[in-house]
Structures are given as structure tokens and as C-alpha cells.
PDB file of C-alpha atoms in Angstrom:
ATOM      1  CA  MET A   1      24.166   0.977 -40.131  1.00  0.00           C
ATOM      2  CA  ASP A   2      24.442   1.978 -43.988  1.00  0.00           C
ATOM      3  CA  VAL A   3      20.982   2.338 -45.435  1.00  0.00           C
ATOM      4  CA  THR A   4      21.619   0.272 -48.235  1.00  0.00           C
ATOM      5  CA  SER A   5      23.202  -2.602 -46.327  1.00  0.00           C
ATOM      6  CA  ASP A   6      19.407  -4.239 -45.139  1.00  0.00           C
ATOM      7  CA  PRO A   7      16.653  -2.794 -47.912  1.00  0.00           C
ATOM      8  CA  SER A   8      14.113  -4.849 -46.176  1.00  0.00           C
ATOM      9  CA  ALA A   9      14.362  -2.569 -43.079  1.00  0.00           C
ATOM     10  CA  PRO A  10      11.355  -0.118 -42.979  1.00  0.00           C
ATOM     11  CA  TRP A  11      11.807   3.548 -42.847  1.00  0.00           C
ATOM     12  CA  LEU A  12      10.181   5.786 -40.430  1.00  0.00           C
ATOM     13  CA  ILE A  13       9.170   9.324 -41.908  1.00  0.00           C
ATOM     14  CA  VAL A  14       8.592  11.760 -39.330  1.00  0.00           C
ATOM     15  CA  GLY A  15       6.879  15.035 -39.867  1.00  0.00           C
ATOM     16  CA  LEU A  16       7.604  17.767 -37.367  1.00  0.00           C
ATOM     17  CA  GLY A  17       5.277  19.975 -36.140  1.00  0.00           C
ATOM     18  CA  ASN A  18       2.573  20.775 -33.383  1.00  0.00           C
ATOM     19  CA  PRO A  19      -0.884  19.206 -32.719  1.00  0.00           C
ATOM     20  CA  GLY A  20      -4.374  21.011 -32.861  1.00  0.00           C
ATOM     21  CA  PRO A  21      -5.955  23.054 -35.767  1.00  0.00           C
ATOM     22  CA  GLU A  22      -4.738  26.114 -34.144  1.00  0.00           C
ATOM     23  CA  TYR A  23      -0.897  25.094 -35.495  1.00  0.00           C
ATOM     24  CA  ALA A  24      -2.215  23.387 -38.636  1.00  0.00           C
ATOM     25  CA  MET A  25      -0.985  26.157 -41.178  1.00  0.00           C
ATOM     26  CA  ASN A  26       2.005  27.561 -39.039  1.00  0.00           C
ATOM     27  CA  ARG A  27       5.561  27.644 -40.681  1.00  0.00           C
ATOM     28  CA  HIS A  28       6.789  25.161 -37.886  1.00  0.00           C
ATOM     29  CA  ASN A  29       4.084  22.614 -39.195  1.00  0.00           C
ATOM     30  CA  VAL A  30       5.371  21.995 -42.516  1.00  0.00           C
ATOM     31  CA  GLY A  31       6.664  18.803 -41.967  1.00  0.00           C
ATOM     32  CA  PHE A  32       3.190  17.666 -40.738  1.00  0.00           C
ATOM     33  CA  MET A  33       2.120  19.267 -44.297  1.00  0.00           C
ATOM     34  CA  VAL A  34       4.594  16.981 -46.088  1.00  0.00           C
ATOM     35  CA  VAL A  35       3.471  13.727 -44.503  1.00  0.00           C
ATOM     36  CA  ASP A  36      -0.284  14.371 -44.879  1.00  0.00           C
ATOM     37  CA  LEU A  37       0.418  14.665 -48.640  1.00  0.00           C
ATOM     38  CA  LEU A  38       2.558  11.515 -48.647  1.00  0.00           C
ATOM     39  CA  ALA A  39      -0.225   9.637 -46.592  1.00  0.00           C
ATOM     40  CA  GLU A  40      -2.853  10.604 -49.124  1.00  0.00           C
ATOM     41  CA  ARG A  41      -0.465   9.461 -51.993  1.00  0.00           C
ATOM     42  CA  ILE A  42      -0.349   5.884 -50.446  1.00  0.00           C
ATOM     43  CA  GLY A  43      -4.220   6.003 -49.414  1.00  0.00           C
ATOM     44  CA  GLY A  44      -3.474   5.615 -45.654  1.00  0.00           C
ATOM     45  CA  ARG A  45      -5.027   7.436 -42.934  1.00  0.00           C
ATOM     46  CA  PHE A  46      -3.161   8.556 -39.700  1.00  0.00           C
ATOM     47  CA  LYS A  47      -4.093   6.428 -36.368  1.00  0.00           C
ATOM     48  CA  ARG A  48      -2.862   6.586 -32.610  1.00  0.00           C
ATOM     49  CA  ALA A  49       0.299   4.380 -32.764  1.00  0.00           C
ATOM     50  CA  GLY A  50      -0.529   2.600 -29.585  1.00  0.00           C
ATOM     51  CA  LYS A  51       1.472   3.487 -26.520  1.00  0.00           C
ATOM     52  CA  ALA A  52       3.680   6.039 -28.662  1.00  0.00           C
ATOM     53  CA  GLN A  53       2.420   9.783 -28.417  1.00  0.00           C
ATOM     54  CA  ALA A  54       2.017  10.027 -32.462  1.00  0.00           C
ATOM     55  CA  GLN A  55       0.146   9.313 -35.218  1.00  0.00           C
ATOM     56  CA  VAL A  56       0.925   6.957 -37.768  1.00  0.00           C
ATOM     57  CA  VAL A  57       0.150   5.638 -41.137  1.00  0.00           C
ATOM     58  CA  GLU A  58       1.814   2.392 -42.310  1.00  0.00           C
ATOM     59  CA  GLY A  59       2.257   1.562 -46.417  1.00  0.00           C
ATOM     60  CA  ARG A  60       4.783   1.161 -49.162  1.00  0.00           C
ATOM     61  CA  ILE A  61       6.234   3.567 -51.702  1.00  0.00           C
ATOM     62  CA  GLY A  62       8.134   2.967 -54.761  1.00  0.00           C
ATOM     63  CA  PRO A  63       7.685   0.578 -57.604  1.00  0.00           C
ATOM     64  CA  PRO A  64       6.674  -3.310 -57.361  1.00  0.00           C
ATOM     65  CA  GLY A  65      10.032  -5.228 -56.716  1.00  0.00           C
ATOM     66  CA  PRO A  66      13.379  -4.571 -54.933  1.00  0.00           C
ATOM     67  CA  MET A  67      12.889  -0.821 -55.069  1.00  0.00           C
ATOM     68  CA  ASN A  68       9.469  -0.995 -53.106  1.00  0.00           C
ATOM     69  CA  ARG A  69      10.010   0.159 -49.519  1.00  0.00           C
ATOM     70  CA  ARG A  70       8.147  -0.192 -46.203  1.00  0.00           C
ATOM     71  CA  VAL A  71       7.334   2.982 -44.555  1.00  0.00           C
ATOM     72  CA  ILE A  72       5.859   4.256 -41.427  1.00  0.00           C
ATOM     73  CA  LEU A  73       4.672   7.949 -41.860  1.00  0.00           C
ATOM     74  CA  ALA A  74       4.727   9.795 -38.436  1.00  0.00           C
ATOM     75  CA  LYS A  75       3.394  12.885 -36.824  1.00  0.00           C
ATOM     76  CA  PRO A  76       4.509  13.226 -33.421  1.00  0.00           C
ATOM     77  CA  MET A  77       1.652  14.454 -30.959  1.00  0.00           C
ATOM     78  CA  SER A  78       4.159  15.606 -28.154  1.00  0.00           C
ATOM     79  CA  PHE A  79       4.708  19.214 -29.325  1.00  0.00           C
ATOM     80  CA  MET A  80       7.865  19.916 -31.015  1.00  0.00           C
ATOM     81  CA  ASN A  81      10.215  20.298 -28.420  1.00  0.00           C
ATOM     82  CA  LEU A  82       9.502  16.867 -27.181  1.00  0.00           C
ATOM     83  CA  SER A  83       9.375  15.123 -30.360  1.00  0.00           C
ATOM     84  CA  GLY A  84      12.225  12.675 -29.674  1.00  0.00           C
ATOM     85  CA  GLY A  85      10.266  10.402 -27.228  1.00  0.00           C
ATOM     86  CA  PRO A  86       7.529   9.548 -29.684  1.00  0.00           C
ATOM     87  CA  VAL A  87      10.113   9.110 -32.490  1.00  0.00           C
ATOM     88  CA  ASN A  88      12.001   7.175 -30.450  1.00  0.00           C
ATOM     89  CA  ALA A  89       9.559   4.866 -29.217  1.00  0.00           C
ATOM     90  CA  LEU A  90       8.071   4.310 -32.832  1.00  0.00           C
ATOM     91  CA  LYS A  91      11.890   3.443 -33.802  1.00  0.00           C
ATOM     92  CA  ASP A  92      12.132   0.938 -31.351  1.00  0.00           C
ATOM     93  CA  PHE A  93       8.504  -0.501 -31.913  1.00  0.00           C
ATOM     94  CA  TYR A  94       8.936  -0.813 -35.819  1.00  0.00           C
ATOM     95  CA  LYS A  95      12.685  -1.908 -35.523  1.00  0.00           C
ATOM     96  CA  VAL A  96      13.998   0.784 -37.665  1.00  0.00           C
ATOM     97  CA  PRO A  97      17.664   1.866 -37.939  1.00  0.00           C
ATOM     98  CA  VAL A  98      18.346   5.323 -37.131  1.00  0.00           C
ATOM     99  CA  ALA A  99      19.812   6.048 -40.673  1.00  0.00           C
ATOM    100  CA  ASN A 100      16.054   4.844 -41.924  1.00  0.00           C
ATOM    101  CA  ILE A 101      14.742   7.776 -40.034  1.00  0.00           C
ATOM    102  CA  VAL A 102      13.855  10.883 -41.888  1.00  0.00           C
ATOM    103  CA  ALA A 103      12.746  14.129 -40.263  1.00  0.00           C
ATOM    104  CA  ILE A 104      10.951  16.733 -42.520  1.00  0.00           C
ATOM    105  CA  HIS A 105      11.454  20.120 -40.622  1.00  0.00           C
ATOM    106  CA  ASP A 106      11.025  23.984 -41.347  1.00  0.00           C
ATOM    107  CA  GLU A 107      14.626  25.579 -41.559  1.00  0.00           C
ATOM    108  CA  LEU A 108      15.330  29.300 -41.080  1.00  0.00           C
ATOM    109  CA  ASP A 109      18.576  29.665 -42.823  1.00  0.00           C
ATOM    110  CA  ILE A 110      17.039  28.554 -45.999  1.00  0.00           C
ATOM    111  CA  ASP A 111      14.941  30.759 -48.536  1.00  0.00           C
ATOM    112  CA  HIS A 112      11.301  29.874 -48.641  1.00  0.00           C
ATOM    113  CA  GLY A 113      10.449  26.806 -50.405  1.00  0.00           C
ATOM    114  CA  THR A 114      14.007  25.760 -51.008  1.00  0.00           C
ATOM    115  CA  LEU A 115      14.991  22.277 -50.167  1.00  0.00           C
ATOM    116  CA  ARG A 116      18.188  20.917 -48.701  1.00  0.00           C
ATOM    117  CA  LEU A 117      18.610  16.999 -47.706  1.00  0.00           C
ATOM    118  CA  LYS A 118      21.378  15.802 -45.720  1.00  0.00           C
ATOM    119  CA  ILE A 119      22.104  13.020 -42.990  1.00  0.00           C
ATOM    120  CA  GLY A 120      23.338  13.787 -39.432  1.00  0.00           C
ATOM    121  CA  GLY A 121      24.720  17.300 -38.197  1.00  0.00           C
ATOM    122  CA  GLY A 122      23.793  19.683 -35.681  1.00  0.00           C
ATOM    123  CA  ASP A 123      20.130  20.787 -34.826  1.00  0.00           C
ATOM    124  CA  ASN A 124      20.790  24.485 -35.855  1.00  0.00           C
ATOM    125  CA  GLY A 125      18.404  25.595 -32.823  1.00  0.00           C
ATOM    126  CA  HIS A 126      15.532  23.598 -34.164  1.00  0.00           C
ATOM    127  CA  ASN A 127      13.993  22.323 -31.011  1.00  0.00           C
ATOM    128  CA  GLY A 128      12.361  19.210 -32.762  1.00  0.00           C
ATOM    129  CA  LEU A 129      15.850  18.138 -34.113  1.00  0.00           C
ATOM    130  CA  LYS A 130      17.114  18.877 -30.683  1.00  0.00           C
ATOM    131  CA  SER A 131      14.846  16.590 -28.999  1.00  0.00           C
ATOM    132  CA  MET A 132      15.133  13.716 -31.716  1.00  0.00           C
ATOM    133  CA  THR A 133      18.914  13.897 -31.237  1.00  0.00           C
ATOM    134  CA  LYS A 134      18.998  13.908 -27.592  1.00  0.00           C
ATOM    135  CA  ALA A 135      16.699  10.732 -28.011  1.00  0.00           C
ATOM    136  CA  MET A 136      18.697   8.702 -30.447  1.00  0.00           C
ATOM    137  CA  GLY A 137      21.971  10.630 -31.772  1.00  0.00           C
ATOM    138  CA  SER A 138      22.086  12.633 -34.943  1.00  0.00           C
ATOM    139  CA  ASP A 139      22.552  10.053 -37.677  1.00  0.00           C
ATOM    140  CA  TYR A 140      19.344  10.189 -39.198  1.00  0.00           C
ATOM    141  CA  HIS A 141      18.142  11.826 -42.539  1.00  0.00           C
ATOM    142  CA  ARG A 142      16.686  15.510 -42.915  1.00  0.00           C
ATOM    143  CA  VAL A 143      14.440  17.049 -45.524  1.00  0.00           C
ATOM    144  CA  ARG A 144      14.984  20.792 -44.553  1.00  0.00           C
ATOM    145  CA  PHE A 145      12.174  22.814 -46.002  1.00  0.00           C
ATOM    146  CA  GLY A 146      13.284  26.336 -46.045  1.00  0.00           C
ATOM    147  CA  ILE A 147      11.093  29.275 -44.500  1.00  0.00           C
ATOM    148  CA  GLY A 148      13.286  32.156 -44.448  1.00  0.00           C
ATOM    149  CA  ARG A 149      14.381  34.509 -41.672  1.00  0.00           C
ATOM    150  CA  PRO A 150      11.812  36.577 -39.881  1.00  0.00           C
ATOM    151  CA  PRO A 151      11.425  40.070 -41.125  1.00  0.00           C
ATOM    152  CA  GLY A 152      12.793  43.173 -39.091  1.00  0.00           C
ATOM    153  CA  ARG A 153      12.779  42.813 -35.504  1.00  0.00           C
ATOM    154  CA  MET A 154      10.294  39.650 -35.477  1.00  0.00           C
ATOM    155  CA  GLN A 155      11.244  37.161 -32.866  1.00  0.00           C
ATOM    156  CA  VAL A 156      12.097  33.737 -34.317  1.00  0.00           C
ATOM    157  CA  ALA A 157       9.436  32.060 -32.084  1.00  0.00           C
ATOM    158  CA  ASP A 158       6.691  34.201 -33.267  1.00  0.00           C
ATOM    159  CA  PHE A 159       7.707  33.927 -36.946  1.00  0.00           C
ATOM    160  CA  VAL A 160       7.749  30.119 -36.882  1.00  0.00           C
ATOM    161  CA  LEU A 161       4.290  30.111 -34.834  1.00  0.00           C
ATOM    162  CA  LYS A 162       2.768  32.010 -37.561  1.00  0.00           C
ATOM    163  CA  ASP A 163       0.627  30.850 -40.719  1.00  0.00           C
ATOM    164  CA  PHE A 164       2.515  31.019 -44.056  1.00  0.00           C
ATOM    165  CA  SER A 165       1.868  34.461 -45.655  1.00  0.00           C
ATOM    166  CA  ALA A 166      -0.767  34.818 -48.222  1.00  0.00           C
ATOM    167  CA  THR A 167       1.964  35.444 -51.006  1.00  0.00           C
ATOM    168  CA  GLU A 168       4.145  32.159 -49.679  1.00  0.00           C
ATOM    169  CA  ARG A 169       0.663  30.320 -49.568  1.00  0.00           C
ATOM    170  CA  LYS A 170       0.278  30.739 -53.463  1.00  0.00           C
ATOM    171  CA  GLU A 171       3.329  28.443 -53.876  1.00  0.00           C
ATOM    172  CA  LEU A 172       3.037  26.395 -50.799  1.00  0.00           C
ATOM    173  CA  ASP A 173       1.247  23.434 -52.263  1.00  0.00           C
ATOM    174  CA  TYR A 174       3.575  23.267 -55.048  1.00  0.00           C
ATOM    175  CA  PHE A 175       6.626  23.263 -52.569  1.00  0.00           C
ATOM    176  CA  VAL A 176       5.160  20.455 -50.466  1.00  0.00           C
ATOM    177  CA  ASP A 177       4.555  18.507 -53.269  1.00  0.00           C
ATOM    178  CA  ARG A 178       8.262  18.774 -54.068  1.00  0.00           C
ATOM    179  CA  ALA A 179       9.176  17.717 -50.810  1.00  0.00           C
ATOM    180  CA  ALA A 180       7.156  14.682 -50.913  1.00  0.00           C
ATOM    181  CA  ASP A 181       8.774  13.596 -54.064  1.00  0.00           C
ATOM    182  CA  ALA A 182      12.468  14.351 -52.508  1.00  0.00           C
ATOM    183  CA  VAL A 183      11.422  12.144 -49.595  1.00  0.00           C
ATOM    184  CA  GLU A 184      10.002   9.555 -51.895  1.00  0.00           C
ATOM    185  CA  CYS A 185      13.489   9.645 -53.948  1.00  0.00           C
ATOM    186  CA  LEU A 186      15.461   9.459 -50.689  1.00  0.00           C
ATOM    187  CA  VAL A 187      13.748   6.468 -49.410  1.00  0.00           C
ATOM    188  CA  ILE A 188      13.704   4.437 -52.904  1.00  0.00           C
ATOM    189  CA  GLU A 189      16.992   6.167 -54.464  1.00  0.00           C
ATOM    190  CA  GLY A 190      19.375   6.952 -51.919  1.00  0.00           C
ATOM    191  CA  LEU A 191      20.612  10.364 -50.377  1.00  0.00           C
ATOM    192  CA  GLU A 192      23.021  11.168 -53.406  1.00  0.00           C
ATOM    193  CA  ARG A 193      20.329  10.881 -55.808  1.00  0.00           C
ATOM    194  CA  ALA A 194      17.767  12.857 -54.008  1.00  0.00           C
ATOM    195  CA  GLN A 195      20.351  15.592 -53.453  1.00  0.00           C
ATOM    196  CA  GLY A 196      21.614  15.826 -56.720  1.00  0.00           C
ATOM    197  CA  THR A 197      17.717  16.149 -57.758  1.00  0.00           C
ATOM    198  CA  TYR A 198      16.263  18.451 -54.974  1.00  0.00           C
ATOM    199  CA  ASN A 199      18.886  20.322 -53.306  1.00  0.00           C
ATOM    200  CA  SER A 200      18.686  23.706 -55.028  1.00  0.00           C
TER     201      SER A 200
END
């Protein structure tokens, strides 16, 4: 379904990450950081989503009028590699078209802080995307937040489950803020406009 064909359909904006304070500042949890900021912007607090293994905030973004969009912000509480089940349950419960789902996630093949927005495609070895695609197909939007490649011989799994470095943290708030702006632009103005503005 084309996202412009039913402007009244809600959007499901999913931050991918792992639950629990020990993971909060991990590179793998940048999706949680972005949806936390979006929730703050709309004045919402996350709550348990019924039977779905997720926390959600419901609200609206965009200016009053035809550009205003109903959104559900979500953080799966299932751990990264099982994200698809909670996301699919939320999709069905809120009646969200797959094309109106946005996954915000860390991306190894992009430099730290760089953004890329797209719809569809492969999972590039990302277990959260792999689980989502298995549950509902690949035709959802992705906001890919670059974290770069691990240094030296560090294993990828170790790298993504480590906190952002002190140097990276100096700019992290700025990059998370920019990613939240990109999500809002995508939902309100469409993918092409968001790509033109935020793909760097």
C-alpha cells in the first residue's frame, strides 16, 4: 500500500534495541534513543502495550490540518533478535499498513552519525530487521543510523553491545535529534523529501 493513498492510516515507528538498563547506552540501542526523544517531543510516556511484548506511546505529529499524522511509537521488549513478533502484533492491533512502519536501527556499514532512509531491502545481517522481515515482509521504511565498523579485530557482536565511546557521546545527542527530525519529515512529508534532506 502506498503511504500517500490513505493519509488517515496510523504510522508505527519502531525503535530497535534491547530492554534493560545494562543495554541502554549500547550502540545497538540507538533506535530506543530516537523513539525516546520522539516521545518526549509529543509529551508521551511509554506504557505496556496490552498483550504485545512492547512499550508504546500514542500521539500525533505534524502541524494541524491535513499534514497531521497519528503515530504509535514502540519499543519491543523481546530483545533484538525477536523484534518481529511484537512489531507484527502492534501492526495488527493498530491496523497499520506495512508501508507505514518505520524501523529505526543501528547500521554498521555507515559512518557514525550518518543517516540513510529507505523503504524495503535486505537486513544486512541485522537481527532486528531479520526478525521483522520474517514476520511481515520487507516493505517497511528504515531509518539507518550509522555506527561504523568495529575497530581492529573486535567482533561485530561485541561492538554493537558496547556503549558509545566517550568521543562518540559528545555528538550523540545531536545525531539522535537529527534522526528524530528525519523520522518526523518522513512521516509528514514523505520518503523522497526526507531522503533529500537527511541522507548524507
